[in-house]
Structure formats: C-alpha cells, structure tokens
Amino acid sequence: GIYFKVIEEGLIQDNDTIKLIETSPYDITISDIVKCYYTKGTNKQMLQSILEIPYLPDKLRKNLTTFTE
C-alpha cells in the first residue's frame, strides 16, 4: 500500500501532478501494519520494525505496544 501525507489541502483535477518528495527509509507497508495489528504482533520482528517508525500515530503505537508485553 501507499500512504501520502497531505501538505496542503485542496482539490486535484485531471492532469494535476502528484510529486513524491521523499521516500520512506522504512520498509513497512500499510498491509504489514494491518497484519501485525490483527495478528496481535505475533511476528515480533515486524512489530519491532513498525514501532521504530517515529511518525507512527500515537494511538496506533499505544495499541501495538500492548503486544510487546
């Protein structure tokens, strides 16, 4: 999956350009996060990799952290 951060709200139209400004240094997909969440972090290596992402939303981090206990 692909995730975009909205820098400036507005409307896009046909022929507008979406520009990739920066690639993530983390090799984690949205699908990985969903799988980790629904399997309650059984893949501990994946769980740790996800928790290392500094911009992970606080609520998601809190929920995933419960799987480390």
mmCIF file of N, CA and C in Angstrom:
data_model
loop_
_atom_site.group_PDB
_atom_site.id
_atom_site.type_symbol
_atom_site.label_atom_id
_atom_site.label_comp_id
_atom_site.label_asym_id
_atom_site.label_seq_id
_atom_site.Cartn_x
_atom_site.Cartn_y
_atom_site.Cartn_z
ATOM 1 N N GLY A 1 0.805 -1.176 0.000
ATOM 2 C CA GLY A 1 0.000 0.000 0.000
ATOM 3 C C GLY A 1 0.857 1.252 0.000
ATOM 4 N N ILE A 2 0.260 2.306 -0.390
ATOM 5 C CA ILE A 2 0.936 3.601 -0.461
ATOM 6 C C ILE A 2 0.204 4.563 0.457
ATOM 7 N N TYR A 3 0.956 5.360 1.163
ATOM 8 C CA TYR A 3 0.380 6.349 2.063
ATOM 9 C C TYR A 3 0.961 7.711 1.720
ATOM 10 N N PHE A 4 0.098 8.693 1.600
ATOM 11 C CA PHE A 4 0.532 10.049 1.303
ATOM 12 C C PHE A 4 0.226 10.957 2.471
ATOM 13 N N LYS A 5 1.130 11.861 2.776
ATOM 14 C CA LYS A 5 0.892 12.894 3.768
ATOM 15 C C LYS A 5 0.425 14.127 3.015
ATOM 16 N N VAL A 6 -0.686 14.697 3.434
ATOM 17 C CA VAL A 6 -1.212 15.907 2.799
ATOM 18 C C VAL A 6 -0.475 17.108 3.375
ATOM 19 N N ILE A 7 0.211 17.836 2.519
ATOM 20 C CA ILE A 7 0.958 19.022 2.942
ATOM 21 C C ILE A 7 0.084 20.258 2.837
ATOM 22 N N GLU A 8 -0.696 20.316 1.788
ATOM 23 C CA GLU A 8 -1.587 21.457 1.591
ATOM 24 C C GLU A 8 -2.923 20.937 1.075
ATOM 25 N N GLU A 9 -3.990 21.241 1.817
ATOM 26 C CA GLU A 9 -5.310 20.788 1.395
ATOM 27 C C GLU A 9 -5.732 21.518 0.131
ATOM 28 N N GLY A 10 -6.513 20.834 -0.674
ATOM 29 C CA GLY A 10 -7.027 21.426 -1.896
ATOM 30 C C GLY A 10 -7.645 20.343 -2.759
ATOM 31 N N LEU A 11 -7.989 20.725 -3.945
ATOM 32 C CA LEU A 11 -8.598 19.794 -4.879
ATOM 33 C C LEU A 11 -7.590 19.441 -5.967
ATOM 34 N N ILE A 12 -7.628 18.197 -6.408
ATOM 35 C CA ILE A 12 -6.814 17.835 -7.555
ATOM 36 C C ILE A 12 -7.751 17.565 -8.718
ATOM 37 N N GLN A 13 -7.248 17.791 -9.889
ATOM 38 C CA GLN A 13 -8.045 17.636 -11.097
ATOM 39 C C GLN A 13 -7.273 16.792 -12.097
ATOM 40 N N ASP A 14 -7.943 16.414 -13.176
ATOM 41 C CA ASP A 14 -7.263 15.693 -14.251
ATOM 42 C C ASP A 14 -6.021 16.462 -14.667
ATOM 43 N N ASN A 15 -4.964 15.733 -14.932
ATOM 44 C CA ASN A 15 -3.683 16.270 -15.395
ATOM 45 C C ASN A 15 -2.882 16.997 -14.315
ATOM 46 N N ASP A 16 -3.367 17.050 -13.051
ATOM 47 C CA ASP A 16 -2.554 17.595 -11.962
ATOM 48 C C ASP A 16 -1.431 16.602 -11.655
ATOM 49 N N THR A 17 -0.345 17.088 -11.163
ATOM 50 C CA THR A 17 0.805 16.256 -10.846
ATOM 51 C C THR A 17 0.867 15.998 -9.349
ATOM 52 N N ILE A 18 1.127 14.752 -9.004
ATOM 53 C CA ILE A 18 1.405 14.388 -7.616
ATOM 54 C C ILE A 18 2.888 14.061 -7.589
ATOM 55 N N LYS A 19 3.624 14.771 -6.750
ATOM 56 C CA LYS A 19 5.077 14.655 -6.723
ATOM 57 C C LYS A 19 5.543 13.954 -5.450
ATOM 58 N N LEU A 20 6.367 12.927 -5.625
ATOM 59 C CA LEU A 20 6.970 12.252 -4.490
ATOM 60 C C LEU A 20 8.133 13.104 -4.008
ATOM 61 N N ILE A 21 8.035 13.586 -2.778
ATOM 62 C CA ILE A 21 9.056 14.468 -2.222
ATOM 63 C C ILE A 21 10.147 13.665 -1.530
ATOM 64 N N GLU A 22 9.751 12.612 -0.855
ATOM 65 C CA GLU A 22 10.715 11.835 -0.081
ATOM 66 C C GLU A 22 10.217 10.400 0.043
ATOM 67 N N THR A 23 11.097 9.442 -0.135
ATOM 68 C CA THR A 23 10.726 8.048 0.102
ATOM 69 C C THR A 23 11.011 7.711 1.557
ATOM 70 N N SER A 24 10.259 6.786 2.063
ATOM 71 C CA SER A 24 10.425 6.384 3.458
ATOM 72 C C SER A 24 11.645 5.485 3.606
ATOM 73 N N PRO A 25 12.409 5.676 4.656
ATOM 74 C CA PRO A 25 13.527 4.779 4.919
ATOM 75 C C PRO A 25 13.056 3.457 5.552
ATOM 76 N N TYR A 26 11.770 3.359 5.843
ATOM 77 C CA TYR A 26 11.213 2.176 6.492
ATOM 78 C C TYR A 26 10.566 1.278 5.449
ATOM 79 N N ASP A 27 10.912 0.005 5.478
ATOM 80 C CA ASP A 27 10.391 -0.959 4.508
ATOM 81 C C ASP A 27 9.143 -1.636 5.069
ATOM 82 N N ILE A 28 8.180 -0.829 5.473
ATOM 83 C CA ILE A 28 6.932 -1.301 6.069
ATOM 84 C C ILE A 28 5.779 -0.773 5.230
ATOM 85 N N THR A 29 4.817 -1.639 4.944
ATOM 86 C CA THR A 29 3.642 -1.211 4.191
ATOM 87 C C THR A 29 2.441 -1.078 5.128
ATOM 88 N N ILE A 30 1.412 -0.433 4.640
ATOM 89 C CA ILE A 30 0.159 -0.345 5.407
ATOM 90 C C ILE A 30 -0.360 -1.763 5.657
ATOM 91 N N SER A 31 -0.230 -2.625 4.669
ATOM 92 C CA SER A 31 -0.654 -4.017 4.815
ATOM 93 C C SER A 31 0.104 -4.705 5.952
ATOM 94 N N ASP A 32 1.399 -4.431 6.076
ATOM 95 C CA ASP A 32 2.189 -5.007 7.172
ATOM 96 C C ASP A 32 1.636 -4.560 8.522
ATOM 97 N N ILE A 33 1.303 -3.300 8.622
ATOM 98 C CA ILE A 33 0.779 -2.765 9.882
ATOM 99 C C ILE A 33 -0.563 -3.398 10.217
ATOM 100 N N VAL A 34 -1.426 -3.535 9.217
ATOM 101 C CA VAL A 34 -2.746 -4.149 9.440
ATOM 102 C C VAL A 34 -2.581 -5.607 9.870
ATOM 103 N N LYS A 35 -1.710 -6.349 9.183
ATOM 104 C CA LYS A 35 -1.478 -7.754 9.544
ATOM 105 C C LYS A 35 -0.944 -7.862 10.969
ATOM 106 N N CYS A 36 -0.003 -7.010 11.310
ATOM 107 C CA CYS A 36 0.578 -7.031 12.644
ATOM 108 C C CYS A 36 -0.485 -6.742 13.694
ATOM 109 N N TYR A 37 -1.343 -5.796 13.412
ATOM 110 C CA TYR A 37 -2.401 -5.426 14.358
ATOM 111 C C TYR A 37 -3.380 -6.588 14.555
ATOM 112 N N TYR A 38 -3.841 -7.171 13.446
ATOM 113 C CA TYR A 38 -4.859 -8.218 13.558
ATOM 114 C C TYR A 38 -4.314 -9.557 14.029
ATOM 115 N N THR A 39 -2.995 -9.753 13.936
ATOM 116 C CA THR A 39 -2.397 -10.980 14.483
ATOM 117 C C THR A 39 -1.828 -10.736 15.873
ATOM 118 N N LYS A 40 -2.097 -9.559 16.400
ATOM 119 C CA LYS A 40 -1.662 -9.171 17.754
ATOM 120 C C LYS A 40 -0.149 -9.270 17.925
ATOM 121 N N GLY A 41 0.560 -8.891 16.857
ATOM 122 C CA GLY A 41 2.007 -8.793 16.930
ATOM 123 C C GLY A 41 2.742 -10.112 17.051
ATOM 124 N N THR A 42 2.163 -11.190 16.508
ATOM 125 C CA THR A 42 2.837 -12.485 16.604
ATOM 126 C C THR A 42 4.192 -12.484 15.889
ATOM 127 N N ASN A 43 4.322 -11.696 14.832
ATOM 128 C CA ASN A 43 5.627 -11.543 14.177
ATOM 129 C C ASN A 43 6.373 -10.427 14.916
ATOM 130 N N LYS A 44 7.163 -10.809 15.906
ATOM 131 C CA LYS A 44 7.824 -9.832 16.787
ATOM 132 C C LYS A 44 8.820 -8.953 16.040
ATOM 133 N N GLN A 45 9.467 -9.501 15.032
ATOM 134 C CA GLN A 45 10.421 -8.699 14.252
ATOM 135 C C GLN A 45 9.681 -7.591 13.499
ATOM 136 N N MET A 46 8.543 -7.941 12.892
ATOM 137 C CA MET A 46 7.738 -6.947 12.181
ATOM 138 C C MET A 46 7.204 -5.908 13.163
ATOM 139 N N LEU A 47 6.720 -6.369 14.304
ATOM 140 C CA LEU A 47 6.205 -5.467 15.327
ATOM 141 C C LEU A 47 7.269 -4.458 15.737
ATOM 142 N N GLN A 48 8.472 -4.930 15.988
ATOM 143 C CA GLN A 48 9.555 -4.035 16.398
ATOM 144 C C GLN A 48 9.882 -3.039 15.288
ATOM 145 N N SER A 49 9.908 -3.501 14.050
ATOM 146 C CA SER A 49 10.186 -2.608 12.920
ATOM 147 C C SER A 49 9.136 -1.511 12.811
ATOM 148 N N ILE A 50 7.892 -1.871 13.036
ATOM 149 C CA ILE A 50 6.805 -0.885 12.970
ATOM 150 C C ILE A 50 6.953 0.127 14.111
ATOM 151 N N LEU A 51 7.240 -0.351 15.303
ATOM 152 C CA LEU A 51 7.356 0.539 16.458
ATOM 153 C C LEU A 51 8.556 1.483 16.359
ATOM 154 N N GLU A 52 9.509 1.176 15.501
ATOM 155 C CA GLU A 52 10.663 2.050 15.299
ATOM 156 C C GLU A 52 10.353 3.250 14.407
ATOM 157 N N ILE A 53 9.186 3.268 13.779
ATOM 158 C CA ILE A 53 8.803 4.378 12.903
ATOM 159 C C ILE A 53 8.413 5.563 13.781
ATOM 160 N N PRO A 54 9.163 6.669 13.725
ATOM 161 C CA PRO A 54 8.919 7.787 14.641
ATOM 162 C C PRO A 54 7.593 8.517 14.394
ATOM 163 N N TYR A 55 7.083 8.486 13.194
ATOM 164 C CA TYR A 55 5.845 9.221 12.904
ATOM 165 C C TYR A 55 4.612 8.321 12.912
ATOM 166 N N LEU A 56 4.732 7.156 13.531
ATOM 167 C CA LEU A 56 3.580 6.286 13.715
ATOM 168 C C LEU A 56 2.582 7.017 14.617
ATOM 169 N N PRO A 57 1.305 7.054 14.250
ATOM 170 C CA PRO A 57 0.322 7.758 15.087
ATOM 171 C C PRO A 57 0.331 7.225 16.528
ATOM 172 N N ASP A 58 0.211 8.130 17.475
ATOM 173 C CA ASP A 58 0.293 7.792 18.899
ATOM 174 C C ASP A 58 -0.679 6.684 19.309
ATOM 175 N N LYS A 59 -1.919 6.778 18.849
ATOM 176 C CA LYS A 59 -2.920 5.782 19.237
ATOM 177 C C LYS A 59 -2.547 4.400 18.703
ATOM 178 N N LEU A 60 -2.063 4.346 17.468
ATOM 179 C CA LEU A 60 -1.648 3.068 16.890
ATOM 180 C C LEU A 60 -0.430 2.523 17.633
ATOM 181 N N ARG A 61 0.527 3.396 17.941
ATOM 182 C CA ARG A 61 1.722 2.981 18.688
ATOM 183 C C ARG A 61 1.311 2.390 20.047
ATOM 184 N N LYS A 62 0.391 3.058 20.724
ATOM 185 C CA LYS A 62 -0.069 2.590 22.034
ATOM 186 C C LYS A 62 -0.711 1.206 21.908
ATOM 187 N N ASN A 63 -1.567 1.025 20.904
ATOM 188 C CA ASN A 63 -2.226 -0.267 20.700
ATOM 189 C C ASN A 63 -1.221 -1.364 20.368
ATOM 190 N N LEU A 64 -0.268 -1.077 19.473
ATOM 191 C CA LEU A 64 0.717 -2.080 19.094
ATOM 192 C C LEU A 64 1.670 -2.400 20.234
ATOM 193 N N THR A 65 1.983 -1.418 21.051
ATOM 194 C CA THR A 65 2.892 -1.633 22.174
ATOM 195 C C THR A 65 2.336 -2.664 23.156
ATOM 196 N N THR A 66 1.018 -2.758 23.255
ATOM 197 C CA THR A 66 0.420 -3.750 24.164
ATOM 198 C C THR A 66 0.793 -5.165 23.745
ATOM 199 N N PHE A 67 1.156 -5.373 22.480
ATOM 200 C CA PHE A 67 1.531 -6.702 22.000
ATOM 201 C C PHE A 67 2.955 -7.079 22.368
ATOM 202 N N THR A 68 3.727 -6.140 22.919
ATOM 203 C CA THR A 68 5.102 -6.436 23.313
ATOM 204 C C THR A 68 5.173 -6.973 24.728
ATOM 205 N N GLU A 69 4.084 -6.864 25.448
ATOM 206 C CA GLU A 69 4.056 -7.265 26.869
ATOM 207 C C GLU A 69 3.806 -8.736 27.029
#
